mmCIF file of C-alpha atoms in Angstrom:
data_model
loop_
_atom_site.group_PDB
_atom_site.id
_atom_site.type_symbol
_atom_site.label_atom_id
_atom_site.label_comp_id
_atom_site.label_asym_id
_atom_site.label_seq_id
_atom_site.Cartn_x
_atom_site.Cartn_y
_atom_site.Cartn_z
ATOM 1 C CA UNK V 5 40.369 100.553 123.531
ATOM 2 C CA UNK V 6 40.550 101.948 120.029
ATOM 3 C CA UNK V 7 43.777 99.983 119.441
ATOM 4 C CA UNK V 8 42.016 96.757 120.523
ATOM 5 C CA UNK V 9 39.208 97.339 118.037
ATOM 6 C CA UNK V 10 41.690 97.943 115.235
ATOM 7 C CA UNK V 11 43.441 94.613 115.999
ATOM 8 C CA UNK V 12 40.120 92.739 116.121
ATOM 9 C CA UNK V 13 39.141 94.177 112.752
ATOM 10 C CA UNK V 14 42.483 93.178 111.181
ATOM 11 C CA UNK V 15 42.114 89.556 112.527
ATOM 12 C CA UNK V 16 38.628 89.297 111.049
ATOM 13 C CA UNK V 17 39.853 90.490 107.641
ATOM 14 C CA UNK V 18 42.717 87.930 107.711
ATOM 15 C CA UNK V 19 40.354 85.100 108.627
ATOM 16 C CA UNK V 20 37.977 85.961 105.795
ATOM 17 C CA UNK V 21 40.905 86.101 103.355
ATOM 18 C CA UNK V 22 42.066 82.661 104.474
ATOM 19 C CA UNK V 23 38.624 81.146 104.096
ATOM 20 C CA UNK V 24 38.262 82.732 100.694
ATOM 21 C CA UNK V 25 41.578 81.202 99.609
ATOM 22 C CA UNK V 26 40.551 77.715 100.762
ATOM 23 C CA UNK V 27 36.995 77.581 99.438
ATOM 24 C CA UNK V 28 35.061 78.394 96.388
ATOM 25 C CA UNK V 29 31.432 79.059 95.695
ATOM 26 C CA UNK V 30 29.412 76.734 93.516
ATOM 27 C CA UNK V 31 28.233 78.411 90.316
ATOM 28 C CA UNK V 32 24.770 77.092 91.110
ATOM 29 C CA UNK V 33 24.641 78.837 94.426
ATOM 30 C CA UNK V 34 25.269 75.698 96.446
ATOM 31 C CA UNK V 35 27.153 75.651 99.743
ATOM 32 C CA UNK V 36 30.923 76.002 99.823
ATOM 33 C CA UNK V 37 32.899 72.888 99.122
ATOM 34 C CA UNK V 38 36.351 72.005 100.315
ATOM 35 C CA UNK V 39 39.088 72.786 97.855
ATOM 36 C CA UNK V 40 41.728 70.699 99.583
ATOM 37 C CA UNK V 41 40.967 67.191 100.790
ATOM 38 C CA UNK V 42 42.506 63.714 101.215
ATOM 39 C CA UNK V 43 40.184 60.721 101.242
ATOM 40 C CA UNK V 44 40.139 56.915 100.681
ATOM 41 C CA UNK V 45 37.247 55.008 99.147
ATOM 42 C CA UNK V 46 37.447 52.044 101.513
ATOM 43 C CA UNK V 47 37.894 52.244 105.245
ATOM 44 C CA UNK V 48 38.328 48.466 105.703
ATOM 45 C CA UNK V 49 40.357 46.038 103.616
ATOM 46 C CA UNK V 50 40.329 42.278 104.258
ATOM 47 C CA UNK V 51 43.111 40.114 102.817
ATOM 48 C CA UNK V 52 42.908 36.352 102.491
ATOM 49 C CA UNK V 53 46.312 34.742 102.502
ATOM 50 C CA UNK V 54 48.668 36.700 100.253
ATOM 51 C CA UNK V 55 45.930 38.012 97.967
ATOM 52 C CA UNK V 56 45.871 41.719 97.160
ATOM 53 C CA UNK V 57 43.318 44.508 97.341
ATOM 54 C CA UNK V 58 43.129 48.102 96.163
ATOM 55 C CA UNK V 59 42.288 51.397 97.848
ATOM 56 C CA UNK V 60 41.492 54.537 95.851
ATOM 57 C CA UNK V 61 43.049 57.771 97.122
ATOM 58 C CA UNK V 62 41.142 60.948 96.270
ATOM 59 C CA UNK V 63 42.955 64.326 96.439
ATOM 60 C CA UNK V 64 43.377 67.478 94.327
ATOM 61 C CA UNK V 65 46.156 67.337 91.772
ATOM 62 C CA UNK V 66 48.379 69.688 93.763
ATOM 63 C CA UNK V 67 48.120 67.793 97.059
ATOM 64 C CA UNK V 68 51.156 65.622 97.828
ATOM 65 C CA UNK V 69 50.589 62.742 100.185
ATOM 66 C CA UNK V 70 52.466 59.750 101.621
ATOM 67 C CA UNK V 71 51.687 56.464 103.423
ATOM 68 C CA UNK V 72 52.655 56.089 107.048
ATOM 69 C CA UNK V 73 52.083 53.653 109.923
ATOM 70 C CA UNK V 74 51.991 50.612 107.578
ATOM 71 C CA UNK V 75 52.801 47.333 109.365
ATOM 72 C CA UNK V 76 55.806 45.310 108.231
ATOM 73 C CA UNK V 77 53.661 42.442 106.951
ATOM 74 C CA UNK V 78 51.979 44.626 104.315
ATOM 75 C CA UNK V 79 53.215 45.565 100.865
ATOM 76 C CA UNK V 80 51.718 48.914 99.707
ATOM 77 C CA UNK V 81 52.430 50.496 96.359
ATOM 78 C CA UNK V 82 52.851 53.361 95.727
ATOM 79 C CA UNK V 83 53.798 54.706 99.147
ATOM 80 C CA UNK V 84 53.493 58.367 98.075
ATOM 81 C CA UNK V 85 52.031 60.469 95.309
ATOM 82 C CA UNK V 86 50.327 63.660 94.122
ATOM 83 C CA UNK V 87 46.632 63.895 93.517
ATOM 84 C CA UNK V 88 44.361 60.903 92.940
ATOM 85 C CA UNK V 89 45.919 57.426 92.885
ATOM 86 C CA UNK V 90 45.213 53.734 93.498
ATOM 87 C CA UNK V 91 47.070 51.836 96.215
ATOM 88 C CA UNK V 92 47.755 48.125 95.724
ATOM 89 C CA UNK V 93 47.874 46.314 99.058
ATOM 90 C CA UNK V 94 49.040 42.759 99.648
ATOM 91 C CA UNK V 95 50.369 40.658 102.528
ATOM 92 C CA UNK V 96 54.097 40.064 102.556
ATOM 93 C CA UNK V 97 53.514 36.600 104.013
ATOM 94 C CA UNK V 98 50.793 34.199 105.040
ATOM 95 C CA UNK V 99 49.497 34.852 108.508
ATOM 96 C CA UNK V 100 51.608 32.580 110.760
ATOM 97 C CA UNK V 101 48.668 32.252 113.119
ATOM 98 C CA UNK V 102 45.182 30.872 112.790
ATOM 99 C CA UNK V 103 43.933 34.138 114.335
ATOM 100 C CA UNK V 104 43.250 37.164 112.121
ATOM 101 C CA UNK V 105 45.491 40.221 112.484
ATOM 102 C CA UNK V 106 44.810 43.861 111.566
ATOM 103 C CA UNK V 107 46.540 47.262 111.475
ATOM 104 C CA UNK V 108 45.567 50.845 110.621
ATOM 105 C CA UNK V 109 47.333 52.480 107.665
ATOM 106 C CA UNK V 110 47.462 56.296 107.520
ATOM 107 C CA UNK V 111 47.869 58.647 104.549
ATOM 108 C CA UNK V 112 49.093 62.143 105.363
ATOM 109 C CA UNK V 113 49.641 65.517 103.701
ATOM 110 C CA UNK V 114 51.890 68.004 105.493
ATOM 111 C CA UNK V 115 51.091 71.403 103.882
ATOM 112 C CA UNK V 116 47.456 71.559 104.974
ATOM 113 C CA UNK V 117 47.557 68.967 107.761
ATOM 114 C CA UNK V 118 45.308 66.602 105.825
ATOM 115 C CA UNK V 119 45.114 62.862 106.654
ATOM 116 C CA UNK V 120 42.997 59.776 106.103
ATOM 117 C CA UNK V 121 43.222 56.151 107.169
ATOM 118 C CA UNK V 122 41.967 52.634 106.506
ATOM 119 C CA UNK V 123 42.198 49.318 108.351
ATOM 120 C CA UNK V 124 43.778 46.236 106.792
ATOM 121 C CA UNK V 125 42.886 42.792 108.191
ATOM 122 C CA UNK V 126 44.450 39.478 107.222
ATOM 123 C CA UNK V 127 42.560 36.274 107.928
ATOM 124 C CA UNK V 128 44.161 33.591 110.057
ATOM 125 C CA UNK V 129 45.728 30.704 108.161
ATOM 126 C CA UNK V 130 43.185 28.060 107.185
ATOM 127 C CA UNK V 131 43.482 24.638 105.551
ATOM 128 C CA UNK V 132 40.816 21.970 105.250
ATOM 129 C CA UNK V 133 40.392 18.705 103.326
ATOM 130 C CA UNK V 134 37.295 17.168 101.768
ATOM 131 C CA UNK V 135 38.188 13.697 103.089
ATOM 132 C CA UNK V 136 39.264 12.530 106.520
ATOM 133 C CA UNK V 137 39.486 8.820 105.684
ATOM 134 C CA UNK V 138 40.166 6.862 102.504
ATOM 135 C CA UNK V 139 39.145 3.189 102.566
ATOM 136 C CA UNK V 140 41.051 1.416 99.815
ATOM 137 C CA UNK V 141 40.370 -2.062 98.484
ATOM 138 C CA UNK V 142 43.044 -4.719 98.143
ATOM 139 C CA UNK V 143 43.684 -3.713 94.541
ATOM 140 C CA UNK V 144 44.145 -0.043 95.498
ATOM 141 C CA UNK V 145 42.739 2.804 93.441
ATOM 142 C CA UNK V 146 42.445 6.556 93.071
ATOM 143 C CA UNK V 147 40.602 9.173 95.129
ATOM 144 C CA UNK V 148 40.402 12.920 94.446
ATOM 145 C CA UNK V 149 40.660 15.135 97.520
ATOM 146 C CA UNK V 150 39.755 18.835 97.570
ATOM 147 C CA UNK V 151 42.105 21.144 99.462
ATOM 148 C CA UNK V 152 40.681 24.482 100.640
ATOM 149 C CA UNK V 153 43.383 26.809 101.978
ATOM 150 C CA UNK V 154 44.133 30.487 102.212
ATOM 151 C CA UNK V 155 47.879 29.874 102.270
ATOM 152 C CA UNK V 156 50.412 27.913 100.286
ATOM 153 C CA UNK V 157 50.607 24.279 101.375
ATOM 154 C CA UNK V 158 52.543 21.055 100.831
ATOM 155 C CA UNK V 159 52.112 17.329 101.491
ATOM 156 C CA UNK V 160 54.751 16.919 104.172
ATOM 157 C CA UNK V 161 54.511 13.126 104.520
ATOM 158 C CA UNK V 162 52.638 10.118 103.142
ATOM 159 C CA UNK V 163 52.988 6.316 103.285
ATOM 160 C CA UNK V 164 55.379 4.850 100.715
ATOM 161 C CA UNK V 165 52.500 2.957 99.113
ATOM 162 C CA UNK V 166 50.488 6.161 98.563
ATOM 163 C CA UNK V 167 51.136 8.716 95.794
ATOM 164 C CA UNK V 168 49.868 12.316 95.959
ATOM 165 C CA UNK V 169 49.734 14.599 92.933
ATOM 166 C CA UNK V 170 50.329 17.474 93.169
ATOM 167 C CA UNK V 171 52.196 17.572 96.490
ATOM 168 C CA UNK V 172 51.910 21.340 96.886
ATOM 169 C CA UNK V 173 49.579 24.207 96.061
ATOM 170 C CA UNK V 174 48.731 27.839 96.617
ATOM 171 C CA UNK V 175 45.863 29.572 98.374
ATOM 172 C CA UNK V 176 42.436 28.677 97.067
ATOM 173 C CA UNK V 177 40.836 25.399 96.032
ATOM 174 C CA UNK V 178 43.051 22.584 94.741
ATOM 175 C CA UNK V 179 42.386 19.005 93.649
ATOM 176 C CA UNK V 180 44.860 16.356 94.774
ATOM 177 C CA UNK V 181 44.848 12.867 93.294
ATOM 178 C CA UNK V 182 45.536 10.182 95.941
ATOM 179 C CA UNK V 183 46.625 6.836 94.464
ATOM 180 C CA UNK V 184 46.878 3.735 96.665
ATOM 181 C CA UNK V 185 49.010 0.910 95.260
ATOM 182 C CA UNK V 186 47.928 -2.738 94.975
ATOM 183 C CA UNK V 187 48.252 -4.706 98.211
ATOM 184 C CA UNK V 188 47.834 -8.143 96.675
ATOM 185 C CA UNK V 189 49.150 -10.773 99.049
ATOM 186 C CA UNK V 190 49.842 -8.302 101.810
ATOM 187 C CA UNK V 191 48.455 -7.738 105.266
ATOM 188 C CA UNK V 192 45.984 -4.938 105.981
ATOM 189 C CA UNK V 193 47.773 -1.599 106.333
ATOM 190 C CA UNK V 194 47.094 2.021 107.237
ATOM 191 C CA UNK V 195 48.907 5.351 107.279
ATOM 192 C CA UNK V 196 48.406 9.101 107.336
ATOM 193 C CA UNK V 197 48.847 11.733 104.649
ATOM 194 C CA UNK V 198 49.904 15.010 106.292
ATOM 195 C CA UNK V 199 49.091 18.366 104.655
ATOM 196 C CA UNK V 200 50.776 21.434 106.101
ATOM 197 C CA UNK V 201 50.684 25.146 105.284
ATOM 198 C CA UNK V 202 54.102 26.457 104.361
ATOM 199 C CA UNK V 203 54.137 28.674 107.433
ATOM 200 C CA UNK V 204 53.440 25.574 109.578
ATOM 201 C CA UNK V 205 50.448 27.279 111.155
ATOM 202 C CA UNK V 206 47.955 24.577 110.184
ATOM 203 C CA UNK V 207 48.190 20.845 109.519
ATOM 204 C CA UNK V 208 45.491 18.441 108.357
ATOM 205 C CA UNK V 209 45.603 14.734 107.683
ATOM 206 C CA UNK V 210 43.860 11.960 105.815
ATOM 207 C CA UNK V 211 43.924 8.448 107.218
ATOM 208 C CA UNK V 212 44.346 5.789 104.539
ATOM 209 C CA UNK V 213 43.237 2.239 105.348
ATOM 210 C CA UNK V 214 43.654 -0.629 102.901
ATOM 211 C CA UNK V 215 42.379 -4.179 103.010
ATOM 212 C CA UNK V 216 44.853 -7.010 103.259
ATOM 213 C CA UNK V 217 44.536 -10.432 101.714
ATOM 214 C CA UNK V 218 41.490 -12.229 103.129
ATOM 215 C CA UNK V 219 40.370 -15.836 102.772
ATOM 216 C CA UNK V 220 37.869 -17.860 104.778
ATOM 217 C CA UNK V 221 36.170 -21.253 104.524
ATOM 218 C CA UNK V 222 32.546 -22.091 105.233
ATOM 219 C CA UNK V 223 33.679 -25.017 107.389
ATOM 220 C CA UNK V 224 36.875 -26.199 109.057
ATOM 221 C CA UNK V 225 36.429 -29.970 108.840
ATOM 222 C CA UNK V 226 34.633 -32.492 106.638
ATOM 223 C CA UNK V 227 34.086 -36.228 107.088
ATOM 224 C CA UNK V 228 33.668 -38.047 103.802
ATOM 225 C CA UNK V 229 31.599 -41.258 103.554
ATOM 226 C CA UNK V 230 33.492 -44.455 104.161
ATOM 227 C CA UNK V 231 32.111 -46.038 101.026
ATOM 228 C CA UNK V 232 33.125 -43.008 98.965
ATOM 229 C CA UNK V 233 31.299 -39.841 98.065
ATOM 230 C CA UNK V 234 31.534 -36.057 97.847
ATOM 231 C CA UNK V 235 31.273 -32.980 100.021
ATOM 232 C CA UNK V 236 31.654 -29.259 99.361
ATOM 233 C CA UNK V 237 33.227 -26.218 101.013
ATOM 234 C CA UNK V 238 32.827 -22.547 100.076
ATOM 235 C CA UNK V 239 35.948 -20.417 99.696
ATOM 236 C CA UNK V 240 35.475 -16.671 100.217
ATOM 237 C CA UNK V 241 38.502 -14.572 99.217
ATOM 238 C CA UNK V 242 39.231 -11.030 98.112
ATOM 239 C CA UNK V 243 42.060 -12.067 95.789
ATOM 240 C CA UNK V 244 43.054 -14.999 93.612
ATOM 241 C CA UNK V 245 43.837 -18.185 95.576
ATOM 242 C CA UNK V 246 45.220 -21.691 95.156
ATOM 243 C CA UNK V 247 45.095 -24.932 97.160
ATOM 244 C CA UNK V 248 47.138 -28.041 97.858
ATOM 245 C CA UNK V 249 47.041 -31.190 100.000
ATOM 246 C CA UNK V 250 49.381 -33.959 101.184
ATOM 247 C CA UNK V 251 48.943 -37.751 100.922
ATOM 248 C CA UNK V 252 45.611 -37.587 99.198
ATOM 249 C CA UNK V 253 45.726 -40.285 96.533
ATOM 250 C CA UNK V 254 42.264 -41.328 97.698
ATOM 251 C CA UNK V 255 40.911 -37.776 97.278
ATOM 252 C CA UNK V 256 40.239 -35.434 94.371
ATOM 253 C CA UNK V 257 38.964 -31.848 94.527
ATOM 254 C CA UNK V 258 37.953 -29.188 92.036
ATOM 255 C CA UNK V 259 38.560 -26.366 91.392
ATOM 256 C CA UNK V 260 42.005 -26.171 92.938
ATOM 257 C CA UNK V 261 42.320 -22.400 92.407
ATOM 258 C CA UNK V 262 40.063 -19.398 91.934
ATOM 259 C CA UNK V 263 39.628 -15.640 91.869
ATOM 260 C CA UNK V 264 38.204 -13.153 94.345
ATOM 261 C CA UNK V 265 34.666 -13.782 95.504
ATOM 262 C CA UNK V 266 32.928 -16.962 96.620
ATOM 263 C CA UNK V 267 33.804 -20.316 95.057
ATOM 264 C CA UNK V 268 32.402 -23.763 95.825
ATOM 265 C CA UNK V 269 35.012 -26.540 95.926
ATOM 266 C CA UNK V 270 33.908 -30.176 95.646
ATOM 267 C CA UNK V 271 35.945 -32.950 97.348
ATOM 268 C CA UNK V 272 35.412 -36.563 96.257
ATOM 269 C CA UNK V 273 36.820 -39.594 98.089
ATOM 270 C CA UNK V 274 37.096 -43.186 96.883
ATOM 271 C CA UNK V 275 35.718 -45.963 99.092
ATOM 272 C CA UNK V 276 37.924 -46.766 102.074
ATOM 273 C CA UNK V 277 38.406 -50.507 101.748
ATOM 274 C CA UNK V 278 41.051 -50.600 104.478
ATOM 275 C CA UNK V 279 40.440 -51.315 108.126
ATOM 276 C CA UNK V 280 41.768 -47.917 109.207
ATOM 277 C CA UNK V 281 40.422 -44.404 108.908
ATOM 278 C CA UNK V 282 42.422 -41.902 106.869
ATOM 279 C CA UNK V 283 42.773 -38.140 106.762
ATOM 280 C CA UNK V 284 44.495 -35.238 105.062
ATOM 281 C CA UNK V 285 44.533 -31.436 105.171
ATOM 282 C CA UNK V 286 43.501 -29.267 102.264
ATOM 283 C CA UNK V 287 45.227 -25.858 102.388
ATOM 284 C CA UNK V 288 43.833 -22.750 100.664
ATOM 285 C CA UNK V 289 46.136 -19.733 100.285
ATOM 286 C CA UNK V 290 46.143 -16.179 98.995
ATOM 287 C CA UNK V 291 49.199 -14.024 99.574
ATOM 288 C CA UNK V 292 50.258 -14.412 103.191
ATOM 289 C CA UNK V 293 46.875 -15.730 104.327
ATOM 290 C CA UNK V 294 45.998 -19.428 104.518
ATOM 291 C CA UNK V 295 43.074 -21.494 105.764
ATOM 292 C CA UNK V 296 43.034 -25.239 106.388
ATOM 293 C CA UNK V 297 40.280 -27.770 105.865
ATOM 294 C CA UNK V 298 40.636 -31.059 107.756
ATOM 295 C CA UNK V 299 39.365 -34.023 105.759
ATOM 296 C CA UNK V 300 38.755 -37.456 107.221
ATOM 297 C CA UNK V 301 37.244 -40.723 106.069
ATOM 298 C CA UNK V 302 36.415 -43.610 108.380
ATOM 299 C CA UNK V 303 37.269 -47.150 107.404
ATOM 300 C CA UNK V 304 34.511 -49.010 105.560
ATOM 301 C CA UNK V 305 32.327 -50.934 108.020
ATOM 302 C CA UNK V 306 33.645 -54.439 108.475
ATOM 303 C CA UNK V 307 32.948 -57.397 110.700
ATOM 304 C CA UNK V 308 34.557 -60.817 110.951
ATOM 305 C CA UNK V 309 33.660 -63.842 113.095
ATOM 306 C CA UNK V 310 36.218 -66.370 114.247
ATOM 307 C CA UNK V 311 33.729 -69.234 113.664
ATOM 308 C CA UNK V 312 31.206 -69.839 110.951
ATOM 309 C CA UNK V 313 29.703 -73.008 112.500
ATOM 310 C CA UNK V 314 29.160 -74.601 115.895
ATOM 311 C CA UNK V 315 28.299 -78.205 116.801
ATOM 312 C CA UNK V 316 26.669 -79.163 120.119
ATOM 313 C CA UNK V 317 25.870 -82.497 121.773
ATOM 314 C CA UNK V 318 22.441 -83.622 122.918
ATOM 315 C CA UNK V 319 22.621 -82.083 126.375
ATOM 316 C CA UNK V 320 23.405 -78.601 125.022
ATOM 317 C CA UNK V 321 25.917 -76.095 126.331
ATOM 318 C CA UNK V 322 27.402 -72.646 125.574
ATOM 319 C CA UNK V 323 30.036 -71.704 122.991
ATOM 320 C CA UNK V 324 31.689 -68.344 122.206
ATOM 321 C CA UNK V 325 32.231 -66.549 118.910
ATOM 322 C CA UNK V 326 34.706 -63.625 118.729
ATOM 323 C CA UNK V 327 33.622 -60.528 116.785
ATOM 324 C CA UNK V 328 36.153 -58.199 115.181
ATOM 325 C CA UNK V 329 34.467 -55.055 113.861
ATOM 326 C CA UNK V 330 34.626 -51.258 113.553
ATOM 327 C CA UNK V 331 30.886 -50.691 113.575
ATOM 328 C CA UNK V 332 27.704 -51.487 115.451
ATOM 329 C CA UNK V 333 26.177 -54.911 115.003
ATOM 330 C CA UNK V 334 23.249 -57.070 116.072
ATOM 331 C CA UNK V 335 22.980 -60.829 116.588
ATOM 332 C CA UNK V 336 19.862 -63.024 116.439
ATOM 333 C CA UNK V 337 18.896 -66.710 116.234
ATOM 334 C CA UNK V 338 16.105 -68.238 114.221
ATOM 335 C CA UNK V 339 15.495 -71.029 116.750
ATOM 336 C CA UNK V 340 14.084 -70.825 120.257
ATOM 337 C CA UNK V 341 16.361 -73.610 121.531
ATOM 338 C CA UNK V 342 19.415 -71.616 120.443
ATOM 339 C CA UNK V 343 19.935 -68.190 122.027
ATOM 340 C CA UNK V 344 22.612 -65.509 121.716
ATOM 341 C CA UNK V 345 23.958 -62.975 124.173
ATOM 342 C CA UNK V 346 24.385 -60.085 123.776
ATOM 343 C CA UNK V 347 22.025 -59.369 120.953
ATOM 344 C CA UNK V 348 23.866 -56.175 119.954
ATOM 345 C CA UNK V 349 27.224 -54.502 120.316
ATOM 346 C CA UNK V 350 29.772 -52.290 118.645
ATOM 347 C CA UNK V 351 33.326 -52.777 117.522
ATOM 348 C CA UNK V 352 35.044 -55.866 118.899
ATOM 349 C CA UNK V 353 33.162 -58.239 121.185
ATOM 350 C CA UNK V 354 32.104 -61.801 122.025
ATOM 351 C CA UNK V 355 28.823 -63.533 121.237
ATOM 352 C CA UNK V 356 27.828 -66.452 123.473
ATOM 353 C CA UNK V 357 25.653 -69.122 121.839
ATOM 354 C CA UNK V 358 23.627 -71.372 124.173
ATOM 355 C CA UNK V 359 21.601 -74.468 123.254
ATOM 356 C CA UNK V 360 19.096 -76.426 125.333
ATOM 357 C CA UNK V 361 18.947 -80.267 125.619
ATOM 358 C CA UNK V 362 17.811 -81.834 122.385
ATOM 359 C CA UNK V 363 14.775 -84.010 123.220
ATOM 360 C CA UNK V 364 13.321 -83.662 119.755
ATOM 361 C CA UNK V 365 14.269 -87.194 118.758
ATOM 362 C CA UNK V 366 16.342 -85.935 115.777
ATOM 363 C CA UNK V 367 19.341 -83.836 114.965
ATOM 364 C CA UNK V 368 18.529 -80.168 114.555
ATOM 365 C CA UNK V 369 20.120 -76.935 113.286
ATOM 366 C CA UNK V 370 19.750 -73.180 113.620
ATOM 367 C CA UNK V 371 21.204 -70.071 112.051
ATOM 368 C CA UNK V 372 22.634 -67.098 113.913
ATOM 369 C CA UNK V 373 22.621 -63.901 111.881
ATOM 370 C CA UNK V 374 25.010 -61.044 112.661
ATOM 371 C CA UNK V 375 24.196 -57.749 110.917
ATOM 372 C CA UNK V 376 26.302 -54.560 110.556
ATOM 373 C CA UNK V 377 25.232 -51.798 108.289
ATOM 374 C CA UNK V 378 23.700 -53.356 105.226
ATOM 375 C CA UNK V 379 25.765 -56.520 105.503
ATOM 376 C CA UNK V 380 25.314 -59.816 107.316
ATOM 377 C CA UNK V 381 27.331 -62.817 108.441
ATOM 378 C CA UNK V 382 25.925 -66.129 109.634
ATOM 379 C CA UNK V 383 26.882 -68.907 112.028
ATOM 380 C CA UNK V 384 25.432 -72.375 111.457
ATOM 381 C CA UNK V 385 24.563 -74.205 114.678
ATOM 382 C CA UNK V 386 24.109 -78.012 114.662
ATOM 383 C CA UNK V 387 22.943 -80.146 117.610
ATOM 384 C CA UNK V 388 22.854 -83.956 117.585
ATOM 385 C CA UNK V 389 20.207 -86.199 119.177
ATOM 386 C CA UNK V 390 22.458 -89.249 119.863
ATOM 387 C CA UNK V 391 24.533 -90.084 122.917
ATOM 388 C CA UNK V 392 27.677 -88.474 121.553
ATOM 389 C CA UNK V 393 28.103 -84.877 122.723
ATOM 390 C CA UNK V 394 30.956 -82.831 121.378
ATOM 391 C CA UNK V 395 31.395 -79.126 122.157
ATOM 392 C CA UNK V 396 33.883 -77.522 119.804
ATOM 393 C CA UNK V 397 34.740 -74.972 122.455
ATOM 394 C CA UNK V 398 35.791 -77.684 124.917
ATOM 395 C CA UNK V 399 37.859 -80.019 122.745
ATOM 396 C CA UNK V 400 40.515 -79.746 120.153
ATOM 397 C CA UNK V 401 40.303 -82.874 118.065
ATOM 398 C CA UNK V 402 37.967 -85.853 118.370
ATOM 399 C CA UNK V 403 36.664 -87.182 121.627
ATOM 400 C CA UNK V 404 34.595 -90.332 122.247
ATOM 401 C CA UNK V 405 32.035 -90.507 125.001
#
């Protein structure tokens, strides 16, 4: 029993000696403070892309420490030391995933069994663009696109008619100039610009659409007056244009070319003095786009009669007059004893002239008027009172009754 008490007393003395060696008393009478410690000033470190961060290690000057349990994708410097120090931490590569990753890094000291730790997280790879679509005019142009990424990136592909500058960048915000070349004379076109992070984790694209040559007319056909005159058509184009026509000696038009926008073209035809209608096609072109305007002009109204006079005998009868025309016409008589049928028609036809018996006691005459448009033709009708009766429709030459 006495031996047990002696051993207990010796253990207590040793414990007090150990505590005395490891602690000291504040001169101001404060509580004991640790003499040996190992601490970090930041328990969580977040890295964006391959950026770096720092962690401050706090330890007495005579405490040696080292870094352990660091993941392979982290660069830490220094990895060991004595006393206070600052660790520089960076990612060895961009995160190959769009999901964040994290690991715990430990700092140890072997003599006193001291340790501390902190967590390092790396954001998932991210890349975004300020534009999703670029609408370019026919003449092309320049657009500035903002790239926001936390990893290095490149423009992996783009249409041959699109230039990107620069074609690569690092983590952070970057401005890329997108230049679309002139598409004068070409068809509408589109393509994609592909941005990709260097670790291929993220891709983003911009769709580029560009107008092609465009030309339209306000009308597709025009009939010009037979007696000559003018008409207009409006040309709407997004590029310079020109025009041409075939077999149009009877037609003039102005202007024959123009620039982008709306232009009024005036066509003027001379009077068509022929008996046939005529036509031509006016073609407007810009680049690979054309539009056609059909132009026509009817023949000038005309009418001819195969007889200009008729002679009837006393008893009266009917005679025929052939009409050759390309227009509508009317026929009328100024005498009640002389009638016509039909009184109207169009194009070619036949007018029948009928007279009653002449009991007036004297020769008589009438006039048949045929009108077409603003013009007239006349047929003189004569009827005798005597016994002789000659119908010019019934006889060729003279005949005696």
